[in-house]
Short mmCIF file of C-alpha atoms in Angstrom, two decimals:
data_model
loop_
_atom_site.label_atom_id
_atom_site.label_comp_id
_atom_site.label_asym_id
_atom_site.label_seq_id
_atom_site.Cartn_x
_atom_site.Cartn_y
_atom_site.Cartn_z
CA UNK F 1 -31.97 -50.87 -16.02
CA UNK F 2 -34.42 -48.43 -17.49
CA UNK F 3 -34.35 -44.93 -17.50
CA UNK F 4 -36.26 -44.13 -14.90
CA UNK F 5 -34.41 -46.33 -12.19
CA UNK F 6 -31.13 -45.12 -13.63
CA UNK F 7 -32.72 -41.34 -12.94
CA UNK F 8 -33.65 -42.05 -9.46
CA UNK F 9 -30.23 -43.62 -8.38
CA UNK F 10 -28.36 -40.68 -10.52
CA UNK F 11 -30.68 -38.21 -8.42
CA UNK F 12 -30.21 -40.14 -4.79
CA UNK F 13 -26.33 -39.84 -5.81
CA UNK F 14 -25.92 -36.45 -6.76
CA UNK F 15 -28.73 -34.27 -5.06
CA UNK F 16 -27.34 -33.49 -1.99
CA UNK F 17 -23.92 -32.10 -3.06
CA UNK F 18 -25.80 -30.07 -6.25
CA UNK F 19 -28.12 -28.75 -2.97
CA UNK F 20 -25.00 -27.65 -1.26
CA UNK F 21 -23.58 -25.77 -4.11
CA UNK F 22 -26.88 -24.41 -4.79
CA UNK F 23 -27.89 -23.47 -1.49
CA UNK F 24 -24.48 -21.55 -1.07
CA UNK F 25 -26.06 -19.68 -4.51
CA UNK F 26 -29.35 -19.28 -3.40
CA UNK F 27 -32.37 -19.24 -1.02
CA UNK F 28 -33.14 -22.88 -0.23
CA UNK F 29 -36.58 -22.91 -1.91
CA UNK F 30 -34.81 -21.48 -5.37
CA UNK F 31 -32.36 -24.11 -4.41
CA UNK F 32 -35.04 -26.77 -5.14
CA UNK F 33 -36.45 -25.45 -7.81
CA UNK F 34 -33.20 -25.11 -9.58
CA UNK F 35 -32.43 -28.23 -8.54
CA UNK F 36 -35.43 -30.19 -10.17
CA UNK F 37 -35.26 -28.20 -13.23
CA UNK F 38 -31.34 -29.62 -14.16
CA UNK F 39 -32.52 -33.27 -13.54
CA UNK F 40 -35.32 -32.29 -15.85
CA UNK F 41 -32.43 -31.28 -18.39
CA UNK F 42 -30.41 -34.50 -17.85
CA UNK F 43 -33.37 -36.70 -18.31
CA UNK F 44 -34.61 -34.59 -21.60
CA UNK F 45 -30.81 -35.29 -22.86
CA UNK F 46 -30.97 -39.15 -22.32
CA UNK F 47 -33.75 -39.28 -23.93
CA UNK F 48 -32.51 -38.07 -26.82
CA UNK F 49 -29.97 -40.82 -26.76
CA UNK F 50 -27.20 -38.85 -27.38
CA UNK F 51 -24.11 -39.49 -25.60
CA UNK F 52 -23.00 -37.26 -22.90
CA UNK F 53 -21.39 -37.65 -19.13
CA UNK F 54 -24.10 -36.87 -16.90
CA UNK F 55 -22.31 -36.18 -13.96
CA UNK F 56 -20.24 -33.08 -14.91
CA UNK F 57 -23.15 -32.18 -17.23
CA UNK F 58 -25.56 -31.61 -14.34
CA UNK F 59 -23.17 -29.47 -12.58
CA UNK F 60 -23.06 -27.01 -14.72
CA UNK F 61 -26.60 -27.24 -15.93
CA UNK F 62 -27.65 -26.34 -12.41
CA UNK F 63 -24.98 -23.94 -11.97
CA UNK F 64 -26.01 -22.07 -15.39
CA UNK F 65 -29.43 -22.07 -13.92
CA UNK F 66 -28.42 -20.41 -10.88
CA UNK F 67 -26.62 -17.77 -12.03
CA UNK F 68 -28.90 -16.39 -14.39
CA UNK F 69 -31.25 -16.59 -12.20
CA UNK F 70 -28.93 -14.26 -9.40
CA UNK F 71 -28.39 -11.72 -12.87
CA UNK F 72 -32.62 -11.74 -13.34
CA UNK F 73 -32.95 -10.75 -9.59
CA UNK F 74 -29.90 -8.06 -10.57
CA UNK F 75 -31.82 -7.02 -13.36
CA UNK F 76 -35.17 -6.43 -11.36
CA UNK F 77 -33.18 -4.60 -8.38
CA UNK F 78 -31.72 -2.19 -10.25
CA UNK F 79 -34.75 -1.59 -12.39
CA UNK F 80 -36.34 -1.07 -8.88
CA UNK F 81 -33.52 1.49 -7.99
CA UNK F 82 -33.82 3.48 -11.09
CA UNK F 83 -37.52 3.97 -10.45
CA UNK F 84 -36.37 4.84 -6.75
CA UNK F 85 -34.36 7.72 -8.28
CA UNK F 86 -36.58 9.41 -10.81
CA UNK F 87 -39.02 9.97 -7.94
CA UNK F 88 -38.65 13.71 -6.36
CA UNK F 89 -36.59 14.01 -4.16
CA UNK F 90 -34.45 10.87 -4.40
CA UNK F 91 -31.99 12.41 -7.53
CA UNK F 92 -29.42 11.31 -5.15
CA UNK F 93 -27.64 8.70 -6.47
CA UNK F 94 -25.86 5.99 -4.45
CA UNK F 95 -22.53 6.48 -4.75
CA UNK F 96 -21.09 2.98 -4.41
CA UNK F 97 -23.87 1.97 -7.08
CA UNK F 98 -22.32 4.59 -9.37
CA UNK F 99 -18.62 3.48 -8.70
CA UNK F 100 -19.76 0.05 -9.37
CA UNK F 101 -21.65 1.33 -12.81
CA UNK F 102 -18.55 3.39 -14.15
CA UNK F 103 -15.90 0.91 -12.75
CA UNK F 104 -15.91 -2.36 -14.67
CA UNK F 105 -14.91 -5.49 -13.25
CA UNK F 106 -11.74 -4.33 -14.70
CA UNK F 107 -11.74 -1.78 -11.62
CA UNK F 108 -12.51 -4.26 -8.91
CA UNK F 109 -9.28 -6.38 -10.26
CA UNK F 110 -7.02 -3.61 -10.52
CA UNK F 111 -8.17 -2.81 -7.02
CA UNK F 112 -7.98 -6.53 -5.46
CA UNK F 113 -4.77 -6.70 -6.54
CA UNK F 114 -3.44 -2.87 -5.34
CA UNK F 115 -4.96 -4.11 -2.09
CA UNK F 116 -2.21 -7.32 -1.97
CA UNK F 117 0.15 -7.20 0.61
CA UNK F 118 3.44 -5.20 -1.07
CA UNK F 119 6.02 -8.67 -1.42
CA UNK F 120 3.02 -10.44 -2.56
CA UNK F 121 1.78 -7.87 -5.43
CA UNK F 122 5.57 -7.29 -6.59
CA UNK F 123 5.58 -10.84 -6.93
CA UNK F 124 2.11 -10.51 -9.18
CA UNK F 125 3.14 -7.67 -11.04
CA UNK F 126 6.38 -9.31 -12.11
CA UNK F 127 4.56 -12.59 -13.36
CA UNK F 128 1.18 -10.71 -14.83
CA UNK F 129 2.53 -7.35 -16.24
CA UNK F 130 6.72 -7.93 -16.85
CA UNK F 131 5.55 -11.61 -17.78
CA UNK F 132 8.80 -13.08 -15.81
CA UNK F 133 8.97 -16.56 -15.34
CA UNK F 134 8.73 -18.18 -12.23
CA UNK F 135 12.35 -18.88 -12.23
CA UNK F 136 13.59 -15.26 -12.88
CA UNK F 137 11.05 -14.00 -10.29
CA UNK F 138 13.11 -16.20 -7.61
CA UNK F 139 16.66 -14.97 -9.05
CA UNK F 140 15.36 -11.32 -8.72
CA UNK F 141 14.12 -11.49 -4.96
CA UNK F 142 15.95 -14.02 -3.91
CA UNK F 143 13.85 -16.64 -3.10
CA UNK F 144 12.47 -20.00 -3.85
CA UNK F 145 10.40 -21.36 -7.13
CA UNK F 146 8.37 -22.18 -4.38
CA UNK F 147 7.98 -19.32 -2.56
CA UNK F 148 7.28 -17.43 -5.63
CA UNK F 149 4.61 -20.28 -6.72
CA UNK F 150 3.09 -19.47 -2.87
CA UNK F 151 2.99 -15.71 -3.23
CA UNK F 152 0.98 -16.08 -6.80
CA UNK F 153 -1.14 -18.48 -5.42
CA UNK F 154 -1.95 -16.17 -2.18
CA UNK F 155 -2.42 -13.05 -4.75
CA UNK F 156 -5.37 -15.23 -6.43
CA UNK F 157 -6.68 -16.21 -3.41
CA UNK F 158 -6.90 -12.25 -2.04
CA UNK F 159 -7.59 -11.14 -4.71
CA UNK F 160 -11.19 -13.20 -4.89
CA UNK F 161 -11.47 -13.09 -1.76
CA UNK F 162 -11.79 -9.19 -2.40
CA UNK F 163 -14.01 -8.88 -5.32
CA UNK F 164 -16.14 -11.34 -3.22
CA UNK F 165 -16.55 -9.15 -0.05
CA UNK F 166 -16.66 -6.09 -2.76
CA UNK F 167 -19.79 -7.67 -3.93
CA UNK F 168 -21.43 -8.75 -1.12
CA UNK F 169 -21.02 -5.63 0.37
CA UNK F 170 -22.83 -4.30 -2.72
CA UNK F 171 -25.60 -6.83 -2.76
CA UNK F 172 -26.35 -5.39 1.34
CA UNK F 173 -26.18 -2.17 0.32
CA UNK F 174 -28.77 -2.43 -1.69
CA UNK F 175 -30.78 -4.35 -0.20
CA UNK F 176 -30.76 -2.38 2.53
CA UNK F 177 -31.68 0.22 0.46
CA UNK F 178 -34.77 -1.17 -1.42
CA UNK F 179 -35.81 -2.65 2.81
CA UNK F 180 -35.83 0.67 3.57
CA UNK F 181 -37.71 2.46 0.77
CA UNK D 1 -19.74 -12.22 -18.40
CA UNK D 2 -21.51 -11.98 -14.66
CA UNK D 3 -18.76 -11.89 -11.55
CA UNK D 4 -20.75 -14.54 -10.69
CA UNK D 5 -18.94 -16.63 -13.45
CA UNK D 6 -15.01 -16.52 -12.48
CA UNK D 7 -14.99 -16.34 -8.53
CA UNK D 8 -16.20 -19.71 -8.04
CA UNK D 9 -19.40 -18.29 -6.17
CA UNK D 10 -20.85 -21.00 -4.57
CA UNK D 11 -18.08 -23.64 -4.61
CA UNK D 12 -16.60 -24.60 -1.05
CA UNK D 13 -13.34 -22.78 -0.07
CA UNK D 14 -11.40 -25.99 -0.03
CA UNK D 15 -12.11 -26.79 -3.37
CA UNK D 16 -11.26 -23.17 -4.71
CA UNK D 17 -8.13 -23.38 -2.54
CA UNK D 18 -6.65 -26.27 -4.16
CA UNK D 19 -7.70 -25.30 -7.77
CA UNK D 20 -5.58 -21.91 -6.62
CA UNK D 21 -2.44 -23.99 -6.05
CA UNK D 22 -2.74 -26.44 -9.12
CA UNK D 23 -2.81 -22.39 -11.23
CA UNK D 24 0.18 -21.44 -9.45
CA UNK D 25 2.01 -24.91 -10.11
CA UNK D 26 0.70 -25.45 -13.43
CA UNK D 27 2.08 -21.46 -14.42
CA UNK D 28 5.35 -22.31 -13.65
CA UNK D 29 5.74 -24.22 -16.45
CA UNK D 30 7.95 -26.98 -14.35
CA UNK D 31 5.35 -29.20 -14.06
CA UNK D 32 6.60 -33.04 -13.51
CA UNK D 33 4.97 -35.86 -15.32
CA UNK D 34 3.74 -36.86 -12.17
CA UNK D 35 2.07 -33.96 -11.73
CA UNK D 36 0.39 -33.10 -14.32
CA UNK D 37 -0.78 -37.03 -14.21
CA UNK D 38 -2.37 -35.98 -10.29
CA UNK D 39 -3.39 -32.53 -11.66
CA UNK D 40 -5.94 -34.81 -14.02
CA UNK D 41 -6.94 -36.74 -11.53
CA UNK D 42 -8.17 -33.89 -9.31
CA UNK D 43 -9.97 -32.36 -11.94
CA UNK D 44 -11.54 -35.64 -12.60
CA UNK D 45 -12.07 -36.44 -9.58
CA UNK D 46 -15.55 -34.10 -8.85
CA UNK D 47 -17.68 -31.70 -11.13
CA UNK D 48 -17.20 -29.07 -8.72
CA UNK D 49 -13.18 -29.31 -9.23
CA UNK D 50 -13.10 -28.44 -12.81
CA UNK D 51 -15.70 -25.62 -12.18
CA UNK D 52 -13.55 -24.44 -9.80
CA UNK D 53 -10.35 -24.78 -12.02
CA UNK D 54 -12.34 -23.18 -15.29
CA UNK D 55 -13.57 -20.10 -13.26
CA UNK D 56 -10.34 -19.48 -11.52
CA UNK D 57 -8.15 -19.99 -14.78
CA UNK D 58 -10.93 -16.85 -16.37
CA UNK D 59 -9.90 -14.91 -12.52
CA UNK D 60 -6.13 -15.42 -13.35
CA UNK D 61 -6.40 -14.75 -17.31
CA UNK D 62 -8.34 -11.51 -16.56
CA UNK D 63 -5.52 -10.40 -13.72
CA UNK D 64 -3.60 -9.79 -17.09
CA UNK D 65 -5.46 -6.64 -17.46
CA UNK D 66 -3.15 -4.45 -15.30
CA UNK D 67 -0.70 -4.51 -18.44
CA UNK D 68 -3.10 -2.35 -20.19
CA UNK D 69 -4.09 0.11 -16.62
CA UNK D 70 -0.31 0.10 -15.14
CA UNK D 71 -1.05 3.89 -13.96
CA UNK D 72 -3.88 2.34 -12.06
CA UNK D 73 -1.41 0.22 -10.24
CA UNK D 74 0.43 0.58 -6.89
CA UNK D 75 4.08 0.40 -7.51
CA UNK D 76 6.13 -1.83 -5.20
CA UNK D 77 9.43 -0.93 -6.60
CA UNK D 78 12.26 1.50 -7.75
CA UNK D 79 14.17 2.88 -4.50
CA UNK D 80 16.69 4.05 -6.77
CA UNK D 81 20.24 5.14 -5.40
CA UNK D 82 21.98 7.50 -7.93
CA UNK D 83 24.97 10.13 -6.88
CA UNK D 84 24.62 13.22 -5.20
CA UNK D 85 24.25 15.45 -8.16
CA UNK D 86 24.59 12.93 -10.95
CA UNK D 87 22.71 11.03 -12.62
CA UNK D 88 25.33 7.89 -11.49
CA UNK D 89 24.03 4.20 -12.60
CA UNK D 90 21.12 3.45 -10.64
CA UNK D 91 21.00 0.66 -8.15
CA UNK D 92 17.33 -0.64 -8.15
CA UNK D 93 16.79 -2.69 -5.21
CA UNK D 94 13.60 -4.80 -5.63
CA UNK D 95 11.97 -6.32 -2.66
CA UNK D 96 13.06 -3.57 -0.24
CA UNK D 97 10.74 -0.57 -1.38
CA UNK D 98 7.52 -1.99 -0.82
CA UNK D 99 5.33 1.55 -1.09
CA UNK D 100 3.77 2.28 1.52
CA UNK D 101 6.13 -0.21 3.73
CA UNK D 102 8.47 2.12 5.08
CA UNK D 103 7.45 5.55 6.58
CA UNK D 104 8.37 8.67 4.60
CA UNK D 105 11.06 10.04 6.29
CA UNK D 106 12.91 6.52 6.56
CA UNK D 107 15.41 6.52 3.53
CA UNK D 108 17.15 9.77 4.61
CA UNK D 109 17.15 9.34 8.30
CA UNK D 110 18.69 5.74 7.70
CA UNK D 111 20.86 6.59 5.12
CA UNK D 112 22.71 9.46 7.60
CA UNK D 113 26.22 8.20 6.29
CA UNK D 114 25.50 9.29 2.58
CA UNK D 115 23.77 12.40 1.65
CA UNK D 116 20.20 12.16 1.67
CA UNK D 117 19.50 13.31 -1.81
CA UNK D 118 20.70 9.63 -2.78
CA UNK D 119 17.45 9.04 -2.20
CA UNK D 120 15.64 9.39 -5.50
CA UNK D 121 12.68 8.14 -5.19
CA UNK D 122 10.08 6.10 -2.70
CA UNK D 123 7.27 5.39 -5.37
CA UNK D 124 3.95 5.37 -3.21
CA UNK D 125 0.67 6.17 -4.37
CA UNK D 126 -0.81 8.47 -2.33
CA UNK D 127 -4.17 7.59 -1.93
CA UNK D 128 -3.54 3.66 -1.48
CA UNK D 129 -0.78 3.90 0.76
CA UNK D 130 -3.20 4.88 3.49
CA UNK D 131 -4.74 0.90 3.73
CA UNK D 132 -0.76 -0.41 4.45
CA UNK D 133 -0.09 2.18 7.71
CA UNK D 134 -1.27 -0.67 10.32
CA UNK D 135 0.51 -2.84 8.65
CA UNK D 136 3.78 -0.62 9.03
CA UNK D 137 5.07 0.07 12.49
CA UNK D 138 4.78 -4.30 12.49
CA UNK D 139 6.75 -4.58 9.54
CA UNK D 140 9.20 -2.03 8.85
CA UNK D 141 11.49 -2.74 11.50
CA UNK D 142 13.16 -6.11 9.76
CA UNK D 143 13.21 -3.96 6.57
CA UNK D 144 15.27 -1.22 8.21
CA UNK D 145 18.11 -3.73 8.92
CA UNK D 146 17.95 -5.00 4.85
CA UNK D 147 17.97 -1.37 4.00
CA UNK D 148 21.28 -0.80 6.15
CA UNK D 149 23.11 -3.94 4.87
CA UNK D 150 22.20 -2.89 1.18
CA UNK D 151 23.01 0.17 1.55
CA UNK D 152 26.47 -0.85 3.04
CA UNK D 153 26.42 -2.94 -0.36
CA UNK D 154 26.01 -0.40 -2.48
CA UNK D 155 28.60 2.96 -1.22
CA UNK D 156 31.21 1.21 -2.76
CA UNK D 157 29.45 1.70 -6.58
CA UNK D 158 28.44 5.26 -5.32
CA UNK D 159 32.18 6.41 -4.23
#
């Protein structure tokens, strides 16, 4: 088989789940674009004859891709926004914008995880800050391994769940905000 | 690093759901052969799972930061029962004094058998506690009958 056939399978076997993920990323037409440009990188690395496992590879190629393409449209929004402000008129600044400036991601953790249901964040707090095991978290509350294995796992599932409504509900903001200007 | 990078952005929610539970499993250090053989298989199994598992694993690593902000963080403990007076051994009773769970004026009024001053302490931050009061006229009511059997636990160390 030569490279070329192997590429075309490799594509007809992989493009529509690297669409999904992309498309959940992107605008379908970036989606594409993104798309072609991480087969481009997995056929540019077999030709170099090196080996690698294409599969995986192309993943995170395309996901790479992606994302620095969502922090260049970041970049150009808030350059937008800070040319918004210096005009007359506008020094108001957006406060959620601010709190998002001055708090790090740090803030929107420490947040997620103050916003966990109380059982739930004790049982956090005990395995993340008093670094108890699993074992003595049961002991101490009186209940399961599994139950405390549950309660983590719910944490990290609020918990992003949170910082991704936090940000979404950034990204409207502002774009409502740059619709309007 | 963008928060793009560790919240799986982009990944379907089953996928990020079971990379969640192999965490949890996986931290618990009790991890069966047989287990760890099927946690390798998962992540083997599709790109997308180890992506998940890598970004997730960066989410629970960075959760570690609340050692370093603790004043940041809501307490859920310390209902602390010392004697009327003195400064008797404490009785810290962990799962019960969820802040925010129970309404202000709960400890004393429940506690009418033992002077209210027993009551040292109900450790709520002010200005989260506000996001739990839905939650607490639903919830409070089981926790009032833990409170009263604890409690009936815990006069014999106070006489």
């Amino acid at each position: 088989m030569n490279i070329n056939q192997w590429m075309s399978e490799f594509v007809s076997n992989t493009q529509h789940k690297l669409l999904s993920m992309l498309m959940n990323m992107l605008p379908r037409g970036e989606a594409e674009e993104v798309l072609q440009e991480a087969y481009l990188k997995v056929f540019l690395e077999l030709s170099k004859g090196t080996p690698f496992e294409p599969l995986p590879f192309v993943f995170r190629v395309a996901r790479n891709i992606a994302i620095s393409r969502l922090r260049h449209q970041k970049i150009v929004s808030q350059h937008e926004c800070s040319l918004q402000q210096v005009s007359p008129g506008e020094n108001e600044a957006n406060p959620l914008e601010d709190a998002l400036k001055v708090h790090d991601q740090d803030q929107l953790l420490i947040d997620a995880i103050n916003s966990l249901p109380p059982i739930c964040r004790q049982v956090f707090l005990l395995r993340k800050r008093e670094e108890k095991s699993h074992t003595e978290i049961a002991q101490l509350l009186n209940i399961s391994v599994k139950t405390v294995e549950n309660h983590l796992s719910k944490g990290m599932r609020l918990c992003r769940l949170y910082i991704t409504a936090q940000r979404v509900k950034h990204e409207q903001q502002r774009s409502g905000k740059t619709g309007t200007a | 690093m963008s928060i793009d990078e560790w919240l799986g952005f982009g990944v379907p929610e089953e996928i990020l759901e079971q990379a969640t539970e192999w965490l949890a499993l996986l931290d618990s250090n009790q991890v069966t052969d047989k287990q760890r053989a099927a946690f390798f298989a998962w992540l083997a199994a599709d790109p997308l799972h180890a992506i998940a598992f890598e970004e997730l694993s960066e989410l629970w690593a960075r959760s570690s930061v609340i050692k370093n902000f603790h004043q940041l963080i809501v307490e859920s403990k310390v209902l602390a029962f010392t004697r009327h007076g003195q400064s008797g051994p404490a009785l810290p009773v962990i799962g019960l004094q969820q802040a925010g769970m129970l309404p202000a004026g709960f400890p004393s009024a429940s506690v009418g058998m033992s002077q209210p001053s027993n009551v040292v302490a109900l450790n709520v931050n002010p200005a989260n506690s506000a996001s739990y009061t839905s939650a607490q006229t639903s919830t409070w009511l089981p926790w009032l009958s833990v409170a009263i059997i604890v409690i009936g636990l815990a006069l014999p160390f106070i006489n």
